[in-house]
mmCIF file of C-alpha atoms in Angstrom:
data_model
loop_
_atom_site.group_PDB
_atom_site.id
_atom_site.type_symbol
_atom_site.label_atom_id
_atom_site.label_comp_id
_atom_site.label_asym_id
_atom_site.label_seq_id
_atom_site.Cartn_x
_atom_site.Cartn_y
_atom_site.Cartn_z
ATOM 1 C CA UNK A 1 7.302 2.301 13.861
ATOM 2 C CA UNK A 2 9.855 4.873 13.461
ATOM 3 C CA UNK A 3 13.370 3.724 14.215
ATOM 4 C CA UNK A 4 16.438 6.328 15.622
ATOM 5 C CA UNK A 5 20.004 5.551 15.391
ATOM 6 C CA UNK A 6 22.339 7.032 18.103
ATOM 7 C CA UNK A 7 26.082 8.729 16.993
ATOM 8 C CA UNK A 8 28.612 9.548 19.071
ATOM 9 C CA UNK A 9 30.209 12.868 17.945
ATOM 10 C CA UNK A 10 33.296 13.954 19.931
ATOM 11 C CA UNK A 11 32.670 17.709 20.884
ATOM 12 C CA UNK A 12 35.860 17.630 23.322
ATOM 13 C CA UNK A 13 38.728 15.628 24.627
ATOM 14 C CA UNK A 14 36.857 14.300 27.284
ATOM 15 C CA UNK A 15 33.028 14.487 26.762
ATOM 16 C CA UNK A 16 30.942 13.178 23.728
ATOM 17 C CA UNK A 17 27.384 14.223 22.777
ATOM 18 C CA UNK A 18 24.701 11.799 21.716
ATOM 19 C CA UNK A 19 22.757 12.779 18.703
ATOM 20 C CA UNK A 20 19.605 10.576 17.516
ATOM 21 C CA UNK A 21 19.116 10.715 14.109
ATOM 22 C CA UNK A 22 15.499 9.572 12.975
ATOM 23 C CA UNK A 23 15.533 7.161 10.072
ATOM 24 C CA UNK A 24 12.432 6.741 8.258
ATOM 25 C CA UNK A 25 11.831 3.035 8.137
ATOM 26 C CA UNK A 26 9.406 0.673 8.634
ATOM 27 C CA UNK A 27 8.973 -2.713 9.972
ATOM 28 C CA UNK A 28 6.138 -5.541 8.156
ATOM 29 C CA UNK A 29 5.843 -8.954 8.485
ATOM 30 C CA UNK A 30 3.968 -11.991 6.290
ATOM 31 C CA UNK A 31 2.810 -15.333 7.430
ATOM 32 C CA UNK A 32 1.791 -18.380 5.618
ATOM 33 C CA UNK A 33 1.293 -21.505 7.947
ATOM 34 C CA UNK A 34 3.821 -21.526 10.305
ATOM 35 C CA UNK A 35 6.340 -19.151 7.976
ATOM 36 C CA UNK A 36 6.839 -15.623 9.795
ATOM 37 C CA UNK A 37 9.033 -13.285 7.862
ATOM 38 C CA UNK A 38 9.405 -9.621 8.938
ATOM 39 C CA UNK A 39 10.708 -7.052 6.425
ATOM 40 C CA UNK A 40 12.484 -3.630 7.393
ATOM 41 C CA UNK A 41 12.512 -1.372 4.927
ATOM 42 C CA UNK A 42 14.124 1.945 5.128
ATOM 43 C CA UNK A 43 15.893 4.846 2.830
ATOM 44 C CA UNK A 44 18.480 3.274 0.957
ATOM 45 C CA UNK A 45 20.043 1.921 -2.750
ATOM 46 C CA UNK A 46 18.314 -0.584 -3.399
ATOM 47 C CA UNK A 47 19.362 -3.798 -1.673
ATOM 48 C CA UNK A 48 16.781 -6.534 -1.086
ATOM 49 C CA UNK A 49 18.298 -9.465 1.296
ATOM 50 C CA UNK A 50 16.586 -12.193 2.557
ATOM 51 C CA UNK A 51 18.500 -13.719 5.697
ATOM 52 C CA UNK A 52 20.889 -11.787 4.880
ATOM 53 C CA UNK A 53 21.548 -12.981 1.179
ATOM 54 C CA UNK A 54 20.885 -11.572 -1.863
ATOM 55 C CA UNK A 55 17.103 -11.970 -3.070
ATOM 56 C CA UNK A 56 18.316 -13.793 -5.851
ATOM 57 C CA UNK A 57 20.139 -16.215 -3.922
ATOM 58 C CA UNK A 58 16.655 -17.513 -2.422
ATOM 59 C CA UNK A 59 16.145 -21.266 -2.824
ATOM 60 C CA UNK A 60 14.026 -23.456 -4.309
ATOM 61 C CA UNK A 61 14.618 -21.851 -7.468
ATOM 62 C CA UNK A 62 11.257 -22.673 -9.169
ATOM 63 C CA UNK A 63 9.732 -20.064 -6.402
ATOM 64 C CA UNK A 64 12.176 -17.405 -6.869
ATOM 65 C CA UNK A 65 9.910 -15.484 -9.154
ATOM 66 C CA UNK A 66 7.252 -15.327 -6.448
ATOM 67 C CA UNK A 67 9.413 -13.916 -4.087
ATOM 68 C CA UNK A 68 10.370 -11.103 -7.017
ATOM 69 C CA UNK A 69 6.240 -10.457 -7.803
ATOM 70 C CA UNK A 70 6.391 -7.322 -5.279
ATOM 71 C CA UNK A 71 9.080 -5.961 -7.687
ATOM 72 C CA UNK A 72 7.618 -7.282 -11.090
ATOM 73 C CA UNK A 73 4.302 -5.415 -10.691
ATOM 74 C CA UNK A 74 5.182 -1.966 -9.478
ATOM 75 C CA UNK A 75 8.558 -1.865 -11.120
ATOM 76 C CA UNK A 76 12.517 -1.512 -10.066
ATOM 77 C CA UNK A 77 11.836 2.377 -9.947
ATOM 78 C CA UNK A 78 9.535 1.862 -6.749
ATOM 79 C CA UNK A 79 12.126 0.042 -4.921
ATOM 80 C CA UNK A 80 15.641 1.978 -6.062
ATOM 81 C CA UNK A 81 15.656 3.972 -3.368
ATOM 82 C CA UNK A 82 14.911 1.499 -0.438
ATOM 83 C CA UNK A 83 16.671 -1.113 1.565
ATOM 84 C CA UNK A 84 14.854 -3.644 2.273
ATOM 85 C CA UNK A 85 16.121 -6.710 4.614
ATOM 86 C CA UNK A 86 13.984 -9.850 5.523
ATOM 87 C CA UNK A 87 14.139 -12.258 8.154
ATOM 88 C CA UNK A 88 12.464 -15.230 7.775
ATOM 89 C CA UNK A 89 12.051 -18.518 10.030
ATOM 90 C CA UNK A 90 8.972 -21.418 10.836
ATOM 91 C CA UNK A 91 7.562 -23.533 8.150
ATOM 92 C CA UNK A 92 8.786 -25.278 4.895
ATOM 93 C CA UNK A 93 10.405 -23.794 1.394
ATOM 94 C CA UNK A 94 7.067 -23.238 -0.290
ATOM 95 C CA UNK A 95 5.559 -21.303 3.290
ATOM 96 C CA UNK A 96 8.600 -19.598 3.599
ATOM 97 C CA UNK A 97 8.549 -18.119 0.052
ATOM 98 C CA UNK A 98 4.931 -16.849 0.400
ATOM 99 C CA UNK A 99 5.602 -14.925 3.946
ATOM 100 C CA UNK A 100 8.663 -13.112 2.357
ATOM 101 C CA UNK A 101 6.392 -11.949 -0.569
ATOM 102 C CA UNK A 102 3.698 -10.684 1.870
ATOM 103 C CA UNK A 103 6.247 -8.659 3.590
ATOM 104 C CA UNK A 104 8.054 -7.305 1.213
ATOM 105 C CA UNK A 105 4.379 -6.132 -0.816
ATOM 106 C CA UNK A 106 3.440 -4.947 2.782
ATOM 107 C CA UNK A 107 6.729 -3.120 4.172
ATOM 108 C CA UNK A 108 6.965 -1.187 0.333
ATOM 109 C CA UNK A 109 2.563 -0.249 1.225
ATOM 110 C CA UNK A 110 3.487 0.481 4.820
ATOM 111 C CA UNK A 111 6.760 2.684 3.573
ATOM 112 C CA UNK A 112 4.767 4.828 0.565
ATOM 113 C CA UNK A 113 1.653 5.571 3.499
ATOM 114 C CA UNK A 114 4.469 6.161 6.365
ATOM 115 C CA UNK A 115 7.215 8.373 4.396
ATOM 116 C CA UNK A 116 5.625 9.211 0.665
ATOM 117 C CA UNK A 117 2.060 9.870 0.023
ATOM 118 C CA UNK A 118 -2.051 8.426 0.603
ATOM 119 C CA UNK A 119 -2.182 8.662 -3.163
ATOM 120 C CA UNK A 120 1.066 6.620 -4.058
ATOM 121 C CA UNK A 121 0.168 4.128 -1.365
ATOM 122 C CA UNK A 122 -3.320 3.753 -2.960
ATOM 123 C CA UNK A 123 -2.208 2.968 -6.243
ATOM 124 C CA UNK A 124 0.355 0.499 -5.298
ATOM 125 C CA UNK A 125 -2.029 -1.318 -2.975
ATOM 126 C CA UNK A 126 -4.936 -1.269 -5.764
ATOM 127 C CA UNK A 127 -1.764 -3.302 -7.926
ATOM 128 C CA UNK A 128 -1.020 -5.806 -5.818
ATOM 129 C CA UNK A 129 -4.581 -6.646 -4.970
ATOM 130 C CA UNK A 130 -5.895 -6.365 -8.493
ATOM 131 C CA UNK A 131 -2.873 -8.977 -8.851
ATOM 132 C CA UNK A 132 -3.441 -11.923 -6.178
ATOM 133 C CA UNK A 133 -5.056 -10.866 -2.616
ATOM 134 C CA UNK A 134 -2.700 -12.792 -0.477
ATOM 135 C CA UNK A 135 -0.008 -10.186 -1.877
ATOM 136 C CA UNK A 136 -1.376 -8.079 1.422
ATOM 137 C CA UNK A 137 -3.814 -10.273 3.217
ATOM 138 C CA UNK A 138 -2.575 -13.130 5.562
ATOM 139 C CA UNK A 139 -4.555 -16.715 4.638
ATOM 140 C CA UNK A 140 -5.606 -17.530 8.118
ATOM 141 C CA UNK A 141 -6.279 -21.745 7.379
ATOM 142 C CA UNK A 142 -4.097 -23.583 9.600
ATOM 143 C CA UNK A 143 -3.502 -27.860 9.998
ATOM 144 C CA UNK A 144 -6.502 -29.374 11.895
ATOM 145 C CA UNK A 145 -5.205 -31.434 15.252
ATOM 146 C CA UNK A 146 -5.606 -35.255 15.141
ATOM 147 C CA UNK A 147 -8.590 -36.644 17.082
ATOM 148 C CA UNK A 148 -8.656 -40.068 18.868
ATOM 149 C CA UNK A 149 -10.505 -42.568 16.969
ATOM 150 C CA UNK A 150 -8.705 -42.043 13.777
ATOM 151 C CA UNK A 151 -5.257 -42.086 11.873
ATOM 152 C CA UNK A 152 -5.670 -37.780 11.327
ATOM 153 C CA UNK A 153 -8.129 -35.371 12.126
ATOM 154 C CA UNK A 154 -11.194 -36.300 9.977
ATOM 155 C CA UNK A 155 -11.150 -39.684 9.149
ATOM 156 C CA UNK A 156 -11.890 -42.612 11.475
ATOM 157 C CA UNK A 157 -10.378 -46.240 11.609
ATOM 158 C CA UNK A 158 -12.551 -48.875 9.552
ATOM 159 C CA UNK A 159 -15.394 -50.298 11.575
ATOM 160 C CA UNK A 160 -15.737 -54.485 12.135
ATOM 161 C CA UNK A 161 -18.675 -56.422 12.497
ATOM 162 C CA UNK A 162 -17.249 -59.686 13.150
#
């Protein structure tokens, strides 16, 4: 959705005028399990946060390149003139790391459809999914519930005879 920001310009000692300003951003999110991140991305320089911290910053360390695939594919060029800032919460390290990937390749497909051009957005999309699918699809398996009769959801306790 389209985002405004308000500014307060004086105009006089006593009144001030309101003046919305339309910023062209978008809003994505990615889910893996119970990971939700949502990415804004908007005009910008450049900066990619997650939580607030540098992308590079993002821990475990072994993942960090996943979380940089977005950028690896189509290129620094695609993403020099954007801000984009994550929030992510639910889940552990390794769900975490996939939802922020999803939105990030999502918010930069969103963006190019939104604010650039069909064809640009179809090229970058036909990337990432020639790449790995769940780059821009969510993987909708979730944990089975326990049933009675068992220790977890599918197996049963040992059966006795005597």
């Amino acid at each position: 959705y389209l985002q405004s920001e308000i500014h307060r310009i004086p105009c006089s000692s006593i009144n001030y005028t309101y003046r919305i300003i339309m910023a062209s951003a978008v809003q994505c999110f990615g889910r893996k399990r119970n990971a939700t991140a949502v990415a804004h991305c908007k005009e910008g320089k450049g900066v990619l946060r997650v939580n607030g911290y540098p992308v590079n910053l993002v821990q475990p360390e072994t993942l960090r390149v996943k979380v940089l695939e977005p950028v690896l594919l189509l290129g620094p060029e695609k993403f020099a003139n954007l801000d984009v800032r994550i929030r992510v919460k639910g889940g552990g390290h390794a769900a975490q790391i996939y939802a922020i990937r999803q939105a990030l390749a999502k918010a930069i497909v969103s963006y190019y459809q939104k604010f650039v051009s069909e064809v640009a957005k179809n090229e970058i999309k036909a990337v990432l999914m020639a790449y790995d699918r769940s780059l821009l699809v969510a993987d909708p398996r979730r944990c089975e519930p326990k049933k009675f009769g068992g220790p977890s959801a599918r197996a049963r306790y040992q059966k006795s005879y005597r």
